[in-house]
Every structure is written in C-alpha cells, then in structure tokens.
C-alpha cells in the first residue's frame, strides 16, 4: 500500500450516476457523476471527482467537512445566511460542517472533492 495517491481528474472508470433527492431539488434537472478514488481512516475521509449538470439544489453538509477544487464549469454557492459566490475552474473552497445553502450549477461543473465525516 502506498501512502501517496494521485487524483485522476479525467478518470476512465464508469462513474456512479445519481440525481438530487426530490426534497433538495430547487430547479432544473441536474444529474451527478461521482468517481470515488480513495477512502481512508475507517471510511471517514473520501476523495474523488464529482460532476454535475446545470440546476439548483439545497446543499446540507450536516457533520461533513468538504474541500472542493473546481476543474471546469461554473457554480454559484449561496449560504442561507450569506451572499452568492461564483466559483470557476482553478478556484477552491471549503464547506464546513453545518453549512446549509443553495448550490447552483451554471455550467456543467467538475471538481476534486475531499470529505471528512
């Protein structure tokens, strides 16, 4: 087992495909693709690639910490208690435990994610 893991930003593997939960869908018909790439610390830390088509959903992090690095596309994130922020290719951000807001995919987005539960 190696302790160095390269994140493949254009994975050839078949992704896990999904849709938002009906209670979280705000507008559009977004679909998601997830390419998990590594899990460690007893399933507590996950890394991989995630992609979403345009649409608007409720983002509720609960106890999860998530780091995101946008590879392509544009999203607008609006915390319930804040103002909208646009993120595009090259941008990185963190959604801390307890985050609640709106995730609006403006252009199909692909990101690297690291979640800690």
Tab-separated table of N, CA and C in Angstrom:
chain	number	residue	atom	x	y	z
A	1	UNK	N	0.849	-1.187	0.000
A	1	UNK	CA	0.000	0.000	0.000
A	1	UNK	C	0.890	1.246	0.000
A	2	UNK	N	0.594	2.143	-0.917
A	2	UNK	CA	1.347	3.394	-0.970
A	2	UNK	C	0.606	4.481	-0.186
A	3	UNK	N	1.353	5.377	0.379
A	3	UNK	CA	0.760	6.494	1.111
A	3	UNK	C	0.691	7.749	0.255
A	4	UNK	N	0.948	7.608	-1.049
A	4	UNK	CA	0.832	8.711	-1.992
A	4	UNK	C	-0.238	8.350	-3.009
A	5	UNK	N	-1.226	9.206	-3.182
A	5	UNK	CA	-2.337	8.940	-4.100
A	5	UNK	C	-2.492	10.110	-5.057
A	6	UNK	N	-2.391	9.844	-6.353
A	6	UNK	CA	-2.627	10.861	-7.371
A	6	UNK	C	-4.109	10.841	-7.728
A	7	UNK	N	-4.733	12.003	-7.749
A	7	UNK	CA	-6.142	12.100	-8.133
A	7	UNK	C	-6.218	12.233	-9.644
A	8	UNK	N	-6.869	11.267	-10.285
A	8	UNK	CA	-7.052	11.276	-11.736
A	8	UNK	C	-8.234	12.190	-12.054
A	9	UNK	N	-7.966	13.336	-12.673
A	9	UNK	CA	-9.022	14.329	-12.924
A	9	UNK	C	-9.881	14.003	-14.141
A	10	UNK	N	-9.481	12.990	-14.914
A	10	UNK	CA	-10.261	12.562	-16.072
A	10	UNK	C	-10.328	11.037	-16.068
A	11	UNK	N	-10.993	10.465	-15.056
A	11	UNK	CA	-10.985	9.013	-14.894
A	11	UNK	C	-11.708	8.287	-16.029
A	12	UNK	N	-11.144	7.130	-16.403
A	12	UNK	CA	-11.746	6.311	-17.459
A	12	UNK	C	-12.786	5.345	-16.892
A	13	UNK	N	-12.775	5.130	-15.604
A	13	UNK	CA	-13.715	4.202	-14.971
A	13	UNK	C	-15.154	4.706	-15.130
A	14	UNK	N	-16.092	3.792	-15.049
A	14	UNK	CA	-17.511	4.154	-15.108
A	14	UNK	C	-17.894	4.850	-13.802
A	15	UNK	N	-18.492	6.045	-13.893
A	15	UNK	CA	-18.864	6.760	-12.667
A	15	UNK	C	-20.151	6.200	-12.052
A	16	UNK	N	-20.348	6.524	-10.796
A	16	UNK	CA	-21.634	6.278	-10.144
A	16	UNK	C	-22.522	7.456	-10.533
A	17	UNK	N	-23.686	7.195	-11.094
A	17	UNK	CA	-24.589	8.265	-11.531
A	17	UNK	C	-25.745	8.391	-10.561
A	18	UNK	N	-26.179	9.655	-10.339
A	18	UNK	CA	-27.278	9.897	-9.407
A	18	UNK	C	-27.988	11.197	-9.755
A	19	UNK	N	-29.066	11.438	-9.050
A	19	UNK	CA	-29.861	12.663	-9.176
A	19	UNK	C	-30.033	13.220	-7.757
A	20	UNK	N	-30.383	14.493	-7.639
A	20	UNK	CA	-30.612	15.029	-6.289
A	20	UNK	C	-31.854	14.405	-5.655
A	21	UNK	N	-31.855	14.353	-4.345
A	21	UNK	CA	-33.062	13.924	-3.635
A	21	UNK	C	-34.184	14.897	-3.976
A	22	UNK	N	-35.404	14.417	-4.169
A	22	UNK	CA	-36.509	15.310	-4.554
A	22	UNK	C	-36.685	16.504	-3.603
A	23	UNK	N	-36.483	16.282	-2.310
A	23	UNK	CA	-36.663	17.372	-1.343
A	23	UNK	C	-35.539	18.404	-1.407
A	24	UNK	N	-34.461	18.107	-2.133
A	24	UNK	CA	-33.348	19.061	-2.266
A	24	UNK	C	-33.325	19.768	-3.619
A	25	UNK	N	-34.119	19.289	-4.576
A	25	UNK	CA	-34.157	19.906	-5.897
A	25	UNK	C	-34.905	21.236	-5.839
A	26	UNK	N	-34.272	22.298	-6.347
A	26	UNK	CA	-34.899	23.623	-6.407
A	26	UNK	C	-35.359	23.904	-7.832
A	27	UNK	N	-34.463	23.710	-8.812
A	27	UNK	CA	-34.847	23.947	-10.205
A	27	UNK	C	-33.944	23.164	-11.156
A	28	UNK	N	-34.436	22.973	-12.385
A	28	UNK	CA	-33.683	22.257	-13.395
A	28	UNK	C	-33.808	20.757	-13.224
A	29	UNK	N	-32.952	20.037	-13.920
A	29	UNK	CA	-32.923	18.575	-13.873
A	29	UNK	C	-31.469	18.118	-13.805
A	30	UNK	N	-30.746	18.528	-12.738
A	30	UNK	CA	-29.325	18.188	-12.660
A	30	UNK	C	-29.103	16.689	-12.471
A	31	UNK	N	-27.995	16.213	-13.012
A	31	UNK	CA	-27.563	14.843	-12.754
A	31	UNK	C	-26.115	14.903	-12.286
A	32	UNK	N	-25.726	13.893	-11.534
A	32	UNK	CA	-24.405	13.859	-10.920
A	32	UNK	C	-23.650	12.606	-11.346
A	33	UNK	N	-22.335	12.743	-11.461
A	33	UNK	CA	-21.442	11.617	-11.681
A	33	UNK	C	-20.353	11.698	-10.623
A	34	UNK	N	-20.055	10.568	-10.018
A	34	UNK	CA	-19.028	10.513	-8.980
A	34	UNK	C	-18.037	9.406	-9.304
A	35	UNK	N	-16.759	9.766	-9.262
A	35	UNK	CA	-15.676	8.810	-9.430
A	35	UNK	C	-14.898	8.762	-8.114
A	36	UNK	N	-15.309	7.926	-7.152
A	36	UNK	CA	-14.549	7.821	-5.905
A	36	UNK	C	-13.141	7.323	-6.218
A	37	UNK	N	-12.143	7.886	-5.511
A	37	UNK	CA	-10.772	7.476	-5.807
A	37	UNK	C	-10.005	6.964	-4.598
A	38	UNK	N	-10.396	7.372	-3.400
A	38	UNK	CA	-9.702	6.866	-2.230
A	38	UNK	C	-10.576	7.049	-1.000
A	39	UNK	N	-10.485	6.090	-0.099
A	39	UNK	CA	-11.180	6.147	1.189
A	39	UNK	C	-10.168	5.710	2.237
A	40	UNK	N	-10.155	6.423	3.350
A	40	UNK	CA	-9.200	6.078	4.405
A	40	UNK	C	-9.782	6.411	5.781
A	41	UNK	N	-9.034	6.106	6.780
A	41	UNK	CA	-9.413	6.353	8.185
A	41	UNK	C	-10.777	5.758	8.517
A	42	UNK	N	-10.942	4.485	8.168
A	42	UNK	CA	-12.186	3.806	8.508
A	42	UNK	C	-13.404	4.432	7.860
A	43	UNK	N	-13.297	4.770	6.589
A	43	UNK	CA	-14.407	5.368	5.822
A	43	UNK	C	-14.705	6.816	6.193
A	44	UNK	N	-13.843	7.451	6.957
A	44	UNK	CA	-14.103	8.838	7.381
A	44	UNK	C	-13.679	9.872	6.348
A	45	UNK	N	-12.657	9.557	5.523
A	45	UNK	CA	-12.132	10.519	4.555
A	45	UNK	C	-12.291	9.937	3.155
A	46	UNK	N	-12.946	10.701	2.283
A	46	UNK	CA	-13.190	10.279	0.899
A	46	UNK	C	-12.608	11.319	-0.048
A	47	UNK	N	-12.030	10.857	-1.161
A	47	UNK	CA	-11.540	11.762	-2.204
A	47	UNK	C	-12.009	11.235	-3.548
A	48	UNK	N	-12.136	12.146	-4.503
A	48	UNK	CA	-12.513	11.733	-5.842
A	48	UNK	C	-12.880	12.910	-6.718
A	49	UNK	N	-13.562	12.583	-7.809
A	49	UNK	CA	-14.028	13.560	-8.787
A	49	UNK	C	-15.553	13.515	-8.800
A	50	UNK	N	-16.168	14.678	-8.904
A	50	UNK	CA	-17.631	14.789	-8.937
A	50	UNK	C	-17.996	15.765	-10.041
A	51	UNK	N	-19.061	15.463	-10.749
A	51	UNK	CA	-19.519	16.307	-11.846
A	51	UNK	C	-21.023	16.497	-11.736
A	52	UNK	N	-21.501	17.697	-12.074
A	52	UNK	CA	-22.935	17.995	-12.041
A	52	UNK	C	-23.316	18.817	-13.264
A	53	UNK	N	-24.493	18.512	-13.810
A	53	UNK	CA	-25.045	19.303	-14.904
A	53	UNK	C	-25.853	20.457	-14.313
A	54	UNK	N	-26.201	21.463	-15.130
A	54	UNK	CA	-26.890	22.644	-14.606
A	54	UNK	C	-28.187	22.335	-13.848
A	55	UNK	N	-28.395	23.126	-12.809
A	55	UNK	CA	-29.571	23.025	-11.952
A	55	UNK	C	-29.259	23.611	-10.592
A	56	UNK	N	-30.279	23.645	-9.745
A	56	UNK	CA	-30.157	24.237	-8.413
A	56	UNK	C	-30.640	23.255	-7.362
A	57	UNK	N	-29.816	23.063	-6.323
A	57	UNK	CA	-30.180	22.145	-5.243
A	57	UNK	C	-29.826	22.743	-3.883
A	58	UNK	N	-30.461	22.207	-2.849
A	58	UNK	CA	-30.105	22.549	-1.473
A	58	UNK	C	-28.865	21.755	-1.106
A	59	UNK	N	-27.894	22.418	-0.538
A	59	UNK	CA	-26.690	21.764	-0.050
A	59	UNK	C	-26.743	21.790	1.472
A	60	UNK	N	-26.703	20.617	2.074
A	60	UNK	CA	-26.774	20.495	3.532
A	60	UNK	C	-25.627	19.583	3.949
A	61	UNK	N	-24.613	20.134	4.586
A	61	UNK	CA	-23.406	19.370	4.926
A	61	UNK	C	-23.550	18.540	6.189
A	62	UNK	N	-24.434	18.898	7.086
A	62	UNK	CA	-24.530	18.140	8.332
A	62	UNK	C	-23.210	18.192	9.081
A	63	UNK	N	-22.652	17.024	9.404
A	63	UNK	CA	-21.383	16.942	10.143
A	63	UNK	C	-20.184	16.817	9.214
A	64	UNK	N	-20.396	16.923	7.903
A	64	UNK	CA	-19.325	16.718	6.928
A	64	UNK	C	-18.576	18.003	6.600
A	65	UNK	N	-17.255	17.916	6.557
A	65	UNK	CA	-16.358	18.975	6.093
A	65	UNK	C	-16.010	18.605	4.656
A	66	UNK	N	-16.114	19.571	3.714
A	66	UNK	CA	-15.770	19.275	2.326
A	66	UNK	C	-14.893	20.361	1.725
A	67	UNK	N	-13.759	19.926	1.162
A	67	UNK	CA	-12.882	20.778	0.372
A	67	UNK	C	-13.193	20.500	-1.094
A	68	UNK	N	-13.326	21.561	-1.905
A	68	UNK	CA	-13.611	21.432	-3.338
A	68	UNK	C	-12.603	22.249	-4.136
A	69	UNK	N	-12.145	21.676	-5.245
A	69	UNK	CA	-11.310	22.403	-6.202
A	69	UNK	C	-11.976	22.245	-7.567
A	70	UNK	N	-12.407	23.361	-8.154
A	70	UNK	CA	-13.142	23.329	-9.413
A	70	UNK	C	-12.167	23.115	-10.573
A	71	UNK	N	-12.431	22.078	-11.353
A	71	UNK	CA	-11.612	21.759	-12.527
A	71	UNK	C	-12.185	22.414	-13.787
A	72	UNK	N	-13.504	22.453	-13.898
A	72	UNK	CA	-14.163	23.058	-15.055
A	72	UNK	C	-15.585	23.440	-14.665
A	73	UNK	N	-16.162	24.376	-15.433
A	73	UNK	CA	-17.529	24.807	-15.179
A	73	UNK	C	-17.621	25.984	-14.233
A	74	UNK	N	-18.868	26.339	-13.919
A	74	UNK	CA	-19.141	27.476	-13.038
A	74	UNK	C	-20.284	27.110	-12.095
A	75	UNK	N	-20.093	27.408	-10.813
A	75	UNK	CA	-21.148	27.233	-9.820
A	75	UNK	C	-21.296	28.515	-9.016
A	76	UNK	N	-22.479	28.687	-8.469
A	76	UNK	CA	-22.756	29.783	-7.544
A	76	UNK	C	-23.236	29.140	-6.252
A	77	UNK	N	-22.553	29.448	-5.167
A	77	UNK	CA	-22.903	28.908	-3.858
A	77	UNK	C	-23.443	30.052	-3.007
A	78	UNK	N	-24.623	29.841	-2.426
A	78	UNK	CA	-25.232	30.866	-1.593
A	78	UNK	C	-25.581	30.278	-0.231
A	79	UNK	N	-24.808	30.611	0.815
A	79	UNK	CA	-25.178	30.161	2.160
A	79	UNK	C	-26.512	30.777	2.557
A	80	UNK	N	-27.290	30.065	3.368
A	80	UNK	CA	-28.574	30.611	3.823
A	80	UNK	C	-28.402	31.957	4.516
A	81	UNK	N	-27.265	32.145	5.160
A	81	UNK	CA	-27.039	33.389	5.907
A	81	UNK	C	-26.037	34.310	5.217
A	82	UNK	N	-25.899	34.181	3.878
A	82	UNK	CA	-24.871	34.971	3.211
A	82	UNK	C	-25.222	35.380	1.800
A	83	UNK	N	-24.200	35.792	1.071
A	83	UNK	CA	-24.370	36.279	-0.298
A	83	UNK	C	-23.809	35.246	-1.278
A	84	UNK	N	-24.293	35.255	-2.526
A	84	UNK	CA	-23.799	34.306	-3.525
A	84	UNK	C	-22.318	34.531	-3.849
A	85	UNK	N	-21.597	33.433	-4.086
A	85	UNK	CA	-20.208	33.484	-4.521
A	85	UNK	C	-20.062	32.577	-5.734
A	86	UNK	N	-19.447	33.105	-6.803
A	86	UNK	CA	-19.186	32.316	-8.013
A	86	UNK	C	-17.837	31.621	-7.890
A	87	UNK	N	-17.789	30.357	-8.326
A	87	UNK	CA	-16.545	29.601	-8.396
A	87	UNK	C	-16.423	29.024	-9.790
A	88	UNK	N	-15.199	29.100	-10.335
A	88	UNK	CA	-14.929	28.601	-11.690
A	88	UNK	C	-13.616	27.825	-11.674
A	89	UNK	N	-13.226	27.285	-12.823
A	89	UNK	CA	-12.020	26.480	-12.918
A	89	UNK	C	-10.832	27.166	-12.240
A	90	UNK	N	-10.150	26.416	-11.384
A	90	UNK	CA	-8.994	26.934	-10.660
A	90	UNK	C	-9.314	27.401	-9.260
A	91	UNK	N	-10.598	27.611	-8.949
A	91	UNK	CA	-10.998	28.075	-7.615
A	91	UNK	C	-11.148	26.901	-6.652
A	92	UNK	N	-10.880	27.174	-5.374
A	92	UNK	CA	-11.036	26.181	-4.309
A	92	UNK	C	-11.825	26.808	-3.173
A	93	UNK	N	-12.567	25.970	-2.451
A	93	UNK	CA	-13.329	26.456	-1.300
A	93	UNK	C	-13.618	25.300	-0.356
A	94	UNK	N	-14.066	25.656	0.838
A	94	UNK	CA	-14.423	24.682	1.867
A	94	UNK	C	-15.841	24.955	2.322
A	95	UNK	N	-16.618	23.889	2.460
A	95	UNK	CA	-17.921	23.962	3.115
A	95	UNK	C	-17.761	23.227	4.445
A	96	UNK	N	-17.917	23.966	5.525
A	96	UNK	CA	-17.688	23.418	6.861
A	96	UNK	C	-18.934	22.705	7.375
A	97	UNK	N	-18.752	21.837	8.398
A	97	UNK	CA	-19.915	21.181	8.997
A	97	UNK	C	-20.959	22.228	9.414
A	98	UNK	N	-22.203	21.913	9.128
A	98	UNK	CA	-23.290	22.832	9.446
A	98	UNK	C	-23.694	23.718	8.278
A	99	UNK	N	-22.889	23.735	7.190
A	99	UNK	CA	-23.236	24.568	6.039
A	99	UNK	C	-24.590	24.150	5.472
A	100	UNK	N	-25.418	25.165	5.202
A	100	UNK	CA	-26.699	24.971	4.525
A	100	UNK	C	-26.839	26.111	3.530
A	101	UNK	N	-27.196	25.789	2.306
A	101	UNK	CA	-27.355	26.830	1.296
A	101	UNK	C	-27.800	26.263	-0.027
A	102	UNK	N	-27.594	27.048	-1.082
A	102	UNK	CA	-28.005	26.668	-2.430
A	102	UNK	C	-26.763	26.477	-3.293
A	103	UNK	N	-26.716	25.348	-3.979
A	103	UNK	CA	-25.666	25.040	-4.944
A	103	UNK	C	-26.314	25.184	-6.316
A	104	UNK	N	-25.880	26.168	-7.084
A	104	UNK	CA	-26.422	26.397	-8.424
A	104	UNK	C	-25.324	26.130	-9.441
A	105	UNK	N	-25.497	25.070	-10.231
A	105	UNK	CA	-24.549	24.775	-11.304
A	105	UNK	C	-24.985	25.561	-12.529
A	106	UNK	N	-24.156	26.511	-12.942
A	106	UNK	CA	-24.458	27.372	-14.086
A	106	UNK	C	-23.977	26.726	-15.377
A	107	UNK	N	-22.751	26.200	-15.366
A	107	UNK	CA	-22.184	25.410	-16.466
A	107	UNK	C	-21.732	24.096	-15.856
A	108	UNK	N	-21.934	22.997	-16.565
A	108	UNK	CA	-21.541	21.686	-16.034
A	108	UNK	C	-20.196	21.819	-15.323
A	109	UNK	N	-20.190	21.359	-14.077
A	109	UNK	CA	-19.017	21.537	-13.224
A	109	UNK	C	-18.380	20.186	-12.916
A	110	UNK	N	-17.059	20.188	-12.847
A	110	UNK	CA	-16.300	19.018	-12.399
A	110	UNK	C	-15.353	19.498	-11.320
A	111	UNK	N	-15.308	18.749	-10.226
A	111	UNK	CA	-14.464	19.165	-9.104
A	111	UNK	C	-13.747	17.974	-8.499
A	112	UNK	N	-12.626	18.271	-7.850
A	112	UNK	CA	-11.984	17.347	-6.939
A	112	UNK	C	-12.628	17.592	-5.579
A	113	UNK	N	-12.970	16.522	-4.872
A	113	UNK	CA	-13.525	16.690	-3.530
A	113	UNK	C	-12.717	15.892	-2.520
A	114	UNK	N	-12.677	16.420	-1.322
A	114	UNK	CA	-12.166	15.704	-0.159
A	114	UNK	C	-13.193	15.932	0.945
A	115	UNK	N	-13.808	14.859	1.410
A	115	UNK	CA	-14.771	14.989	2.505
A	115	UNK	C	-14.237	14.280	3.743
A	116	UNK	N	-14.518	14.908	4.878
A	116	UNK	CA	-14.159	14.333	6.170
A	116	UNK	C	-15.429	14.278	6.988
A	117	UNK	N	-15.798	13.074	7.411
A	117	UNK	CA	-17.056	12.892	8.144
A	117	UNK	C	-16.784	12.666	9.617
